[in-house]
Tab-separated table of N, CA and C in Angstrom:
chain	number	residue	atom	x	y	z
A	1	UNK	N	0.844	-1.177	0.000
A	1	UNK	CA	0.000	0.000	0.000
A	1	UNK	C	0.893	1.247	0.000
A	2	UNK	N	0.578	2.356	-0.626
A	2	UNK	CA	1.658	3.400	-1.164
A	2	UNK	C	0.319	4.683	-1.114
A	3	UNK	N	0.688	5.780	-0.344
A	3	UNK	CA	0.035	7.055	-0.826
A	3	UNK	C	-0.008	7.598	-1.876
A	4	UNK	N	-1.009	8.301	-2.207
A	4	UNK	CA	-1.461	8.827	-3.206
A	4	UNK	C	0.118	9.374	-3.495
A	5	UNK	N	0.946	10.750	-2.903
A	5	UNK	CA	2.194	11.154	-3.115
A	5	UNK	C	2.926	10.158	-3.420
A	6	UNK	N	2.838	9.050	-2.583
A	6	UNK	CA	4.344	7.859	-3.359
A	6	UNK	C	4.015	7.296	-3.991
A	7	UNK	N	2.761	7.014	-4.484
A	7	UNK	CA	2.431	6.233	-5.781
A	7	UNK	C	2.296	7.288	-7.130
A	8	UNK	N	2.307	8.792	-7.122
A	8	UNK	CA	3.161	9.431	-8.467
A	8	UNK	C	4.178	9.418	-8.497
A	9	UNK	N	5.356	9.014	-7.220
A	9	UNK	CA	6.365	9.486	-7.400
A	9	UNK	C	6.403	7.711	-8.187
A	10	UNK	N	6.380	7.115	-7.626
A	10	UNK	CA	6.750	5.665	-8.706
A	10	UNK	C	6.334	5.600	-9.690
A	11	UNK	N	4.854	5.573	-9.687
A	11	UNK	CA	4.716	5.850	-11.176
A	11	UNK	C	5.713	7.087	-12.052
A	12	UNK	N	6.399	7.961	-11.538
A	12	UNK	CA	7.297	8.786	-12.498
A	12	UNK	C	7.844	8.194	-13.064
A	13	UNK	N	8.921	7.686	-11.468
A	13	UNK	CA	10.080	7.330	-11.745
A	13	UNK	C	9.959	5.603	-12.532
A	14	UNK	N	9.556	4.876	-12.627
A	14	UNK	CA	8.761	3.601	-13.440
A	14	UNK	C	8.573	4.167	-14.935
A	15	UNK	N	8.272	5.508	-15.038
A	15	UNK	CA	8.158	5.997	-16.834
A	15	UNK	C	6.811	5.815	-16.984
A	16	UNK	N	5.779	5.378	-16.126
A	16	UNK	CA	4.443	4.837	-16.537
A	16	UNK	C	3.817	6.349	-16.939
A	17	UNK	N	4.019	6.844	-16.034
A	17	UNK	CA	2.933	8.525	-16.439
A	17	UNK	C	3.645	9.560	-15.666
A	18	UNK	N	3.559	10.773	-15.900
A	18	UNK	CA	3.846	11.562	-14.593
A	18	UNK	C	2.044	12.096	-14.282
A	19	UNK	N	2.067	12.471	-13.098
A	19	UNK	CA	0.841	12.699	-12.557
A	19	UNK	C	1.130	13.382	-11.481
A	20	UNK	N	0.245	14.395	-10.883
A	20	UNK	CA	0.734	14.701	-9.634
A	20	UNK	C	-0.567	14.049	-8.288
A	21	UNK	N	0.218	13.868	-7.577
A	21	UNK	CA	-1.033	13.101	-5.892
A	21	UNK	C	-2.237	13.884	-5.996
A	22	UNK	N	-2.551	15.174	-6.361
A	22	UNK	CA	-3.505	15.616	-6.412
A	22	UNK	C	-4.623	15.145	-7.460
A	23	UNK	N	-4.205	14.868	-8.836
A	23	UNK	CA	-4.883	14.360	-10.100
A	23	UNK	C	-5.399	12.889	-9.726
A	24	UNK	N	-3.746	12.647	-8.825
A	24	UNK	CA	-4.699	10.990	-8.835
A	24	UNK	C	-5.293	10.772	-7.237
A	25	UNK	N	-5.592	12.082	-6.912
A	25	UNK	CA	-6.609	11.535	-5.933
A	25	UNK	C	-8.304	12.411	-6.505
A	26	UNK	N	-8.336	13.244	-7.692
A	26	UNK	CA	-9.372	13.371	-8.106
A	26	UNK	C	-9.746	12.046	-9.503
A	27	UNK	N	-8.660	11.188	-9.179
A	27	UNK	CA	-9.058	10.056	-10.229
A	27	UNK	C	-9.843	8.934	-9.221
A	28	UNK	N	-9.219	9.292	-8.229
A	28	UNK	CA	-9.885	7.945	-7.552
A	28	UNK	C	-11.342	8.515	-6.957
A	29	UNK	N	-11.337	9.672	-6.414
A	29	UNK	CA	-13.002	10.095	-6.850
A	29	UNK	C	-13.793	9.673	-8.046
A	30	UNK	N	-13.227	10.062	-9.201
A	30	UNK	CA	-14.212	10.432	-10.367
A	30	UNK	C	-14.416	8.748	-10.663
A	31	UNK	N	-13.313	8.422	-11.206
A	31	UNK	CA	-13.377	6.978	-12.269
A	31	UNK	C	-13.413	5.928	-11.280
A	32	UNK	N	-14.599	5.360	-11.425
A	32	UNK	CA	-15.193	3.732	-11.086
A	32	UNK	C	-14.282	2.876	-10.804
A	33	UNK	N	-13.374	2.889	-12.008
A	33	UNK	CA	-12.802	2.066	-12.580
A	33	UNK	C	-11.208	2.194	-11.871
A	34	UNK	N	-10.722	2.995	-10.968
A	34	UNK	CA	-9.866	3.126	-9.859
A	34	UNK	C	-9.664	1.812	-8.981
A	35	UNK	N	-8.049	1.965	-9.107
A	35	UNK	CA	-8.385	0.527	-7.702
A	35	UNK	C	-8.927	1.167	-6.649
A	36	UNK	N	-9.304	0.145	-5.542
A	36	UNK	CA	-9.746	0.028	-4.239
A	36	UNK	C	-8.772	1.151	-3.508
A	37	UNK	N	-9.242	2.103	-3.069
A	37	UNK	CA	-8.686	3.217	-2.047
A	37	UNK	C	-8.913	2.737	-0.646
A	38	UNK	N	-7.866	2.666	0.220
A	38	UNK	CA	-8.007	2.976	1.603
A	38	UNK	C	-7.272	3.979	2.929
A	39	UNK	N	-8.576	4.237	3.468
A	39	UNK	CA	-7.916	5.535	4.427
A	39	UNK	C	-6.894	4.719	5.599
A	40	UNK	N	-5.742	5.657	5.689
A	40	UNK	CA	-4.831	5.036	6.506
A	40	UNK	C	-4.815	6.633	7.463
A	41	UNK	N	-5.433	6.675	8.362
A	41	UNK	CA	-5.350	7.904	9.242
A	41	UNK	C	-5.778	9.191	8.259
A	42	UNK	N	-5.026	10.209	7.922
A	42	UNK	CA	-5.637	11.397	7.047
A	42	UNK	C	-4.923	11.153	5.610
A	43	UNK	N	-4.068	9.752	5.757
A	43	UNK	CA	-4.052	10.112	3.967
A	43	UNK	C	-4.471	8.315	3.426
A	44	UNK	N	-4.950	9.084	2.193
A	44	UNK	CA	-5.450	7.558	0.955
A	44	UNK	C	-4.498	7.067	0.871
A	45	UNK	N	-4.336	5.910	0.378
A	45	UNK	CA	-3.061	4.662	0.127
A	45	UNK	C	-4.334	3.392	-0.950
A	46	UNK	N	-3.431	3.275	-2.135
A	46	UNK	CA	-3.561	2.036	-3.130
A	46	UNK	C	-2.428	1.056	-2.938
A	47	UNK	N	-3.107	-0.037	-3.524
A	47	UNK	CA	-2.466	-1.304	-3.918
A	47	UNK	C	-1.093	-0.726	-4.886
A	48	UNK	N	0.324	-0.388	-4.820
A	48	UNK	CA	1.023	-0.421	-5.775
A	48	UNK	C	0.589	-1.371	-7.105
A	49	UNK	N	0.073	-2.594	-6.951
A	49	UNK	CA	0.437	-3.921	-7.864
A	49	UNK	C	-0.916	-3.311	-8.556
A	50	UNK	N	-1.991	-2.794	-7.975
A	50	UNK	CA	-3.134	-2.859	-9.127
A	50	UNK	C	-3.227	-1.611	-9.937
A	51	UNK	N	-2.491	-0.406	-8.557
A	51	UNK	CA	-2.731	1.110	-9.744
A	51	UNK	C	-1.565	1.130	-10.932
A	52	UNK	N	-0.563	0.200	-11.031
A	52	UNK	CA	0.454	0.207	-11.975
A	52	UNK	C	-0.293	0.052	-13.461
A	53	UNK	N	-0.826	-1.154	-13.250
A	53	UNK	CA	-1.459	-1.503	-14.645
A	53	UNK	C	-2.838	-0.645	-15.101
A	54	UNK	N	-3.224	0.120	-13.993
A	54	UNK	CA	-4.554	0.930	-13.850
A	54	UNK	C	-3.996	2.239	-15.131
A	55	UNK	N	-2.835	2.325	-14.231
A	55	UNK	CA	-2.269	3.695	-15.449
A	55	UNK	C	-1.692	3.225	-16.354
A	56	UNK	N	-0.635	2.598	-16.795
A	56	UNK	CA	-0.209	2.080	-17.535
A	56	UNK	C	-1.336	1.725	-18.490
A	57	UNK	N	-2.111	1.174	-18.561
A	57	UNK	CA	-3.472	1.187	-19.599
A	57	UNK	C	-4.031	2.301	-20.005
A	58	UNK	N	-3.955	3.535	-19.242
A	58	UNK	CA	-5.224	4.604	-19.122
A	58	UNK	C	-4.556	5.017	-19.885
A	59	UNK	N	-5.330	5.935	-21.314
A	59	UNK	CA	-5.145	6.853	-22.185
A	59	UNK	C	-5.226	8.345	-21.852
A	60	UNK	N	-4.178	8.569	-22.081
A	60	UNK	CA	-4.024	10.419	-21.593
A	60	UNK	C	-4.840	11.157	-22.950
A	61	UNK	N	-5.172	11.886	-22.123
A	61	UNK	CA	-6.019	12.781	-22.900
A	61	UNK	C	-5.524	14.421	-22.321
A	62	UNK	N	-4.747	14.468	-22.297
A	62	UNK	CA	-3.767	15.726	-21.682
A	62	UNK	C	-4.454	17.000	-22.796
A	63	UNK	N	-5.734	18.285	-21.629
A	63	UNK	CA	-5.986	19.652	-22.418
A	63	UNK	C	-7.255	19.119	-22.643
A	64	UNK	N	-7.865	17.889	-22.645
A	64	UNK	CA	-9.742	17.320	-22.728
A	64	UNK	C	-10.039	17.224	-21.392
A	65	UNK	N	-11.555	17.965	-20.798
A	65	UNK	CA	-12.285	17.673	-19.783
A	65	UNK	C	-12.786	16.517	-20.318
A	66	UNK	N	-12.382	15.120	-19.282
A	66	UNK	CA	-12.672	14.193	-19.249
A	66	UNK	C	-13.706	13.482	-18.603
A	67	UNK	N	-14.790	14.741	-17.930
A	67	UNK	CA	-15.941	15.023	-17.316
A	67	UNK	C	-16.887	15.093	-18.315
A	68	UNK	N	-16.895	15.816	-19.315
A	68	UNK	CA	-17.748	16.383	-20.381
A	68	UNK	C	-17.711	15.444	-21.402
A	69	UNK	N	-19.236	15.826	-21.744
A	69	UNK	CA	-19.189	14.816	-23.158
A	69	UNK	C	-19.854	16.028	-23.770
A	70	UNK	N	-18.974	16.160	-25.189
A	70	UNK	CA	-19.487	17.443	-25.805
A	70	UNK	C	-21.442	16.711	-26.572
A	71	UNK	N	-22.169	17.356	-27.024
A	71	UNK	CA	-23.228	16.779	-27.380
A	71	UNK	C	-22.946	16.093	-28.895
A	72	UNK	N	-23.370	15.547	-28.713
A	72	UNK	CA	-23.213	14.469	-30.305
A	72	UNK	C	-23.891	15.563	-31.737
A	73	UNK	N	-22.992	15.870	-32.676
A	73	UNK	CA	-23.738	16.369	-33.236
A	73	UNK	C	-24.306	15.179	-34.543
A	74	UNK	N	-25.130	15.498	-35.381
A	74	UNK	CA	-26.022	15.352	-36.278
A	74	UNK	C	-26.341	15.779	-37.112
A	75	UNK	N	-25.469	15.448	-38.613
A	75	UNK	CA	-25.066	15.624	-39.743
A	75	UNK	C	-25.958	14.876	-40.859
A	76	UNK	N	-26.832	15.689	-41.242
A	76	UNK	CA	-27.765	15.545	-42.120
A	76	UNK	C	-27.226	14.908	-43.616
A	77	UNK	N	-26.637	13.822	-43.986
A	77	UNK	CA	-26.576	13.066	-45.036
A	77	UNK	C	-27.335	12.633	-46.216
A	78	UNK	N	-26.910	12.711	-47.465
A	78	UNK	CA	-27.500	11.630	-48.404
A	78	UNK	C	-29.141	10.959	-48.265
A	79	UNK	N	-29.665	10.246	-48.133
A	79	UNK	CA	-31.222	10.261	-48.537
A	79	UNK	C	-32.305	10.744	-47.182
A	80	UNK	N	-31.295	10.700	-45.792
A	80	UNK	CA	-31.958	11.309	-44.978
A	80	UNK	C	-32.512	12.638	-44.900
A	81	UNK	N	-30.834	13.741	-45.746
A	81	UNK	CA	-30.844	15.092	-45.785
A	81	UNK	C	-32.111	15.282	-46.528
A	82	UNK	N	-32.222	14.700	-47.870
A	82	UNK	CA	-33.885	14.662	-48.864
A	82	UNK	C	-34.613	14.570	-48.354
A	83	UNK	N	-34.793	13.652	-47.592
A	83	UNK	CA	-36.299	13.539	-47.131
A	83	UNK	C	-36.348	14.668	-45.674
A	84	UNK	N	-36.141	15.254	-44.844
A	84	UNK	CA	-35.633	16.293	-44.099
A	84	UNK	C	-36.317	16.893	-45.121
A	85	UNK	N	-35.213	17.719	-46.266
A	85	UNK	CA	-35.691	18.347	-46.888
A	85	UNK	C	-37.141	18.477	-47.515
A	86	UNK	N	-37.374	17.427	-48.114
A	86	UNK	CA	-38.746	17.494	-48.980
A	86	UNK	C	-39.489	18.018	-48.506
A	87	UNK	N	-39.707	17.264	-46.809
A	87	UNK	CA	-40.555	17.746	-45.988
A	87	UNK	C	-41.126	18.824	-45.195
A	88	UNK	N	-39.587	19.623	-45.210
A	88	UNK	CA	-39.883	21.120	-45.071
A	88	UNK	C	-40.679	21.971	-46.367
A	89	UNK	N	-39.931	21.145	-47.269
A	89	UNK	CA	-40.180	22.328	-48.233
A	89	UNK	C	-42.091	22.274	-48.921
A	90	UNK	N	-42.587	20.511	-48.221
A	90	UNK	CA	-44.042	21.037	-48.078
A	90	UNK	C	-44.407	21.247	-46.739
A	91	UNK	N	-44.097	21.644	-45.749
A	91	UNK	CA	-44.443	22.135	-45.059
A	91	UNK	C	-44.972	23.606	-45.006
A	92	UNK	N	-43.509	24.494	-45.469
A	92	UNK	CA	-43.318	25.487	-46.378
A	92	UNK	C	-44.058	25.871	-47.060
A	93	UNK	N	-44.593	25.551	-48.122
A	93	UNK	CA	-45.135	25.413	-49.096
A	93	UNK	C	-46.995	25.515	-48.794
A	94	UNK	N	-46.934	24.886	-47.458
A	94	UNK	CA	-47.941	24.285	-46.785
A	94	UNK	C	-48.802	26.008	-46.171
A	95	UNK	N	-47.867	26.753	-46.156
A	95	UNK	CA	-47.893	28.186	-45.505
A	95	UNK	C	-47.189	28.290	-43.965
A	96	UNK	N	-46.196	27.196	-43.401
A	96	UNK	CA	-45.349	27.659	-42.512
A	96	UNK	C	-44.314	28.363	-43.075
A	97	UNK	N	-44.102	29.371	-41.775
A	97	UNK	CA	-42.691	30.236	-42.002
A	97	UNK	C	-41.342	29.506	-41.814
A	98	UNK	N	-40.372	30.080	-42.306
A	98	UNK	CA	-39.244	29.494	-41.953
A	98	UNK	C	-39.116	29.175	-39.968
A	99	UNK	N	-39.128	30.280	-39.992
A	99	UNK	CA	-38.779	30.386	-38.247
A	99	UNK	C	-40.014	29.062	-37.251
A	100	UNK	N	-41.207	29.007	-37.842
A	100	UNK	CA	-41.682	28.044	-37.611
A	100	UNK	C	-41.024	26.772	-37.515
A	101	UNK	N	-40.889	26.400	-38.458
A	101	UNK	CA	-40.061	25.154	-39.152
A	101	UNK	C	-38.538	25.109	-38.679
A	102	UNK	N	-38.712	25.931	-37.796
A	102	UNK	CA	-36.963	25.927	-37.234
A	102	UNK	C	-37.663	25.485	-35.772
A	103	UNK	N	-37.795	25.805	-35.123
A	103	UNK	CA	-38.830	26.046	-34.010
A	103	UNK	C	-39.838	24.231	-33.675
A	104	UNK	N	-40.146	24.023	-34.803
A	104	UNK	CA	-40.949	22.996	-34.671
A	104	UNK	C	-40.441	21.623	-34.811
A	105	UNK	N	-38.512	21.736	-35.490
A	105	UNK	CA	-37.675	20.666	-35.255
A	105	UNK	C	-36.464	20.475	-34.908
A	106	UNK	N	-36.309	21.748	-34.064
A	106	UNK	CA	-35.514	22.463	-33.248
A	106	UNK	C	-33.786	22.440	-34.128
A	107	UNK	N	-33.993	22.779	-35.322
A	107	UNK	CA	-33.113	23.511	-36.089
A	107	UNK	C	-32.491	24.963	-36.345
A	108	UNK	N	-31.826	25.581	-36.511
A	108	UNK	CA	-31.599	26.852	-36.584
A	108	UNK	C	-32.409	27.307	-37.685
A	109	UNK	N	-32.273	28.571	-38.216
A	109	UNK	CA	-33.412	29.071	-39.095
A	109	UNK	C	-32.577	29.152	-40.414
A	110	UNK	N	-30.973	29.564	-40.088
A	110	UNK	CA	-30.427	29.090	-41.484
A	110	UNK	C	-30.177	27.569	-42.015
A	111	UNK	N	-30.487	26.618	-41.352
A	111	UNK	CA	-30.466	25.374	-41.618
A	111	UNK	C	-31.947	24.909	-41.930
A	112	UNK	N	-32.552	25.408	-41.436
A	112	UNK	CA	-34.113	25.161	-42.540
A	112	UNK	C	-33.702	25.763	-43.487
A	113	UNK	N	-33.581	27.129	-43.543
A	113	UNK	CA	-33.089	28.232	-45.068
A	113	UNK	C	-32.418	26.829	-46.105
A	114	UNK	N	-31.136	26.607	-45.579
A	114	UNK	CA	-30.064	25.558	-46.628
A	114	UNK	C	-30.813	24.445	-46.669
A	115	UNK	N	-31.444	24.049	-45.909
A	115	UNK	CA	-32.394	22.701	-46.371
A	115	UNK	C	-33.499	22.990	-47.699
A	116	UNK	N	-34.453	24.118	-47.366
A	116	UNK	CA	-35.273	24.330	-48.589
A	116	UNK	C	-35.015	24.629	-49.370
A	117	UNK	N	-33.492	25.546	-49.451
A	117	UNK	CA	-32.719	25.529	-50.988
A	117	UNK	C	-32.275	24.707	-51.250
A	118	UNK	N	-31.854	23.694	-50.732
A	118	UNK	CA	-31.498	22.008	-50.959
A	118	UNK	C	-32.449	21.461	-51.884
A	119	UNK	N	-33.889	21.466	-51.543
A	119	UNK	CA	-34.963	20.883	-51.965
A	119	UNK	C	-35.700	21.778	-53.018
A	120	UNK	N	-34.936	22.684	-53.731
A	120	UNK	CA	-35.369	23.295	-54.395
A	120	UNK	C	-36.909	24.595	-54.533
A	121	UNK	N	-36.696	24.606	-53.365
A	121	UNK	CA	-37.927	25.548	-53.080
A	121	UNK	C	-37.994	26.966	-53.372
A	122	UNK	N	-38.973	27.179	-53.784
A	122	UNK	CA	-39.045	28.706	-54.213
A	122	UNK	C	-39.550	29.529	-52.474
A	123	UNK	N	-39.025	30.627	-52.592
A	123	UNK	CA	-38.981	31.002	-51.268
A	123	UNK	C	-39.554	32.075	-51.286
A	124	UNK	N	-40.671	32.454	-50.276
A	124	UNK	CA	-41.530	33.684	-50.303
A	124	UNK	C	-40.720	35.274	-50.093
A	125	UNK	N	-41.007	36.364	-50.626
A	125	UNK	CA	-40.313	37.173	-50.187
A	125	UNK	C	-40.558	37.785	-48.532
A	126	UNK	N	-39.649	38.024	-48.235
A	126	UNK	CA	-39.580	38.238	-46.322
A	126	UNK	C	-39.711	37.307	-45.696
A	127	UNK	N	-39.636	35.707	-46.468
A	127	UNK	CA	-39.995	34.649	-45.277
A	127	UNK	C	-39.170	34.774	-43.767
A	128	UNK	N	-38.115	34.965	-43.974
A	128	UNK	CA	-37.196	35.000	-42.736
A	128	UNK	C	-37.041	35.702	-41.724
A	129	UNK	N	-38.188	36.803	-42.233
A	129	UNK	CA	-38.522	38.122	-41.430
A	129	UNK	C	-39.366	37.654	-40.177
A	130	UNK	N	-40.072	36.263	-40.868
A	130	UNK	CA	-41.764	36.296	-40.134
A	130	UNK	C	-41.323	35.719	-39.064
């Protein structure tokens, strides 16, 4: 069993990672996937034998919040983008406004705009106003 402080300093000096006691005691908070922590009076202490291979595996991502998951975006493609499209453009057509049709599939209003010029739509004058 090795403190959080002497288990970066081995892991340094070992070449496995540098890290400082502070990172890897917000690792053993955050990630599940941490060996087994135990309190020895006021400081944490790991298994040397299990956090070796713990880091030694872990992929640095050095400058990424590894908290955050940015939102997935959603890239309108090939026969999906068409039909998307078509559908605005009778919607459109239908007598919704653009801003509607942004609003009602929670798109921006220039991405309805590039969709119904996609789909070839003739476009009212001031639609974008309304």
């Amino acid at each position: 069993m090795v403190s959080f402080r002497e288990l970066a300093a081995r892991l340094s000096n070992d070449g496995v990672i540098q890290l400082t006691h502070q990172r890897i005691s917000q690792l053993s908070r955050d990630d599940p996937a941490f060996p087994p922590v135990v309190q020895i009076g006021r400081s944490k202490a790991v298994d040397y034998r299990l956090a070796r291979p713990y880091f030694a595996g872990r992929k640095s991502r050095q400058g990424q919040r590894t908290d955050l998951k940015p939102p997935a975006r959603h890239y309108l493609k090939g026969e999906e983008r068409l039909k998307v499209a078509t559908d605005l453009k009778r919607r459109y057509e239908a007598g919704a406004t653009v801003r509607q049709l942004a609003d009602e599939t929670g798109r921006s209003v220039g991405m309805v705009s590039d969709l119904l010029w996609f789909a070839g739509t003739t476009m009212r004058p001031g639609s974008l106003a309304d």
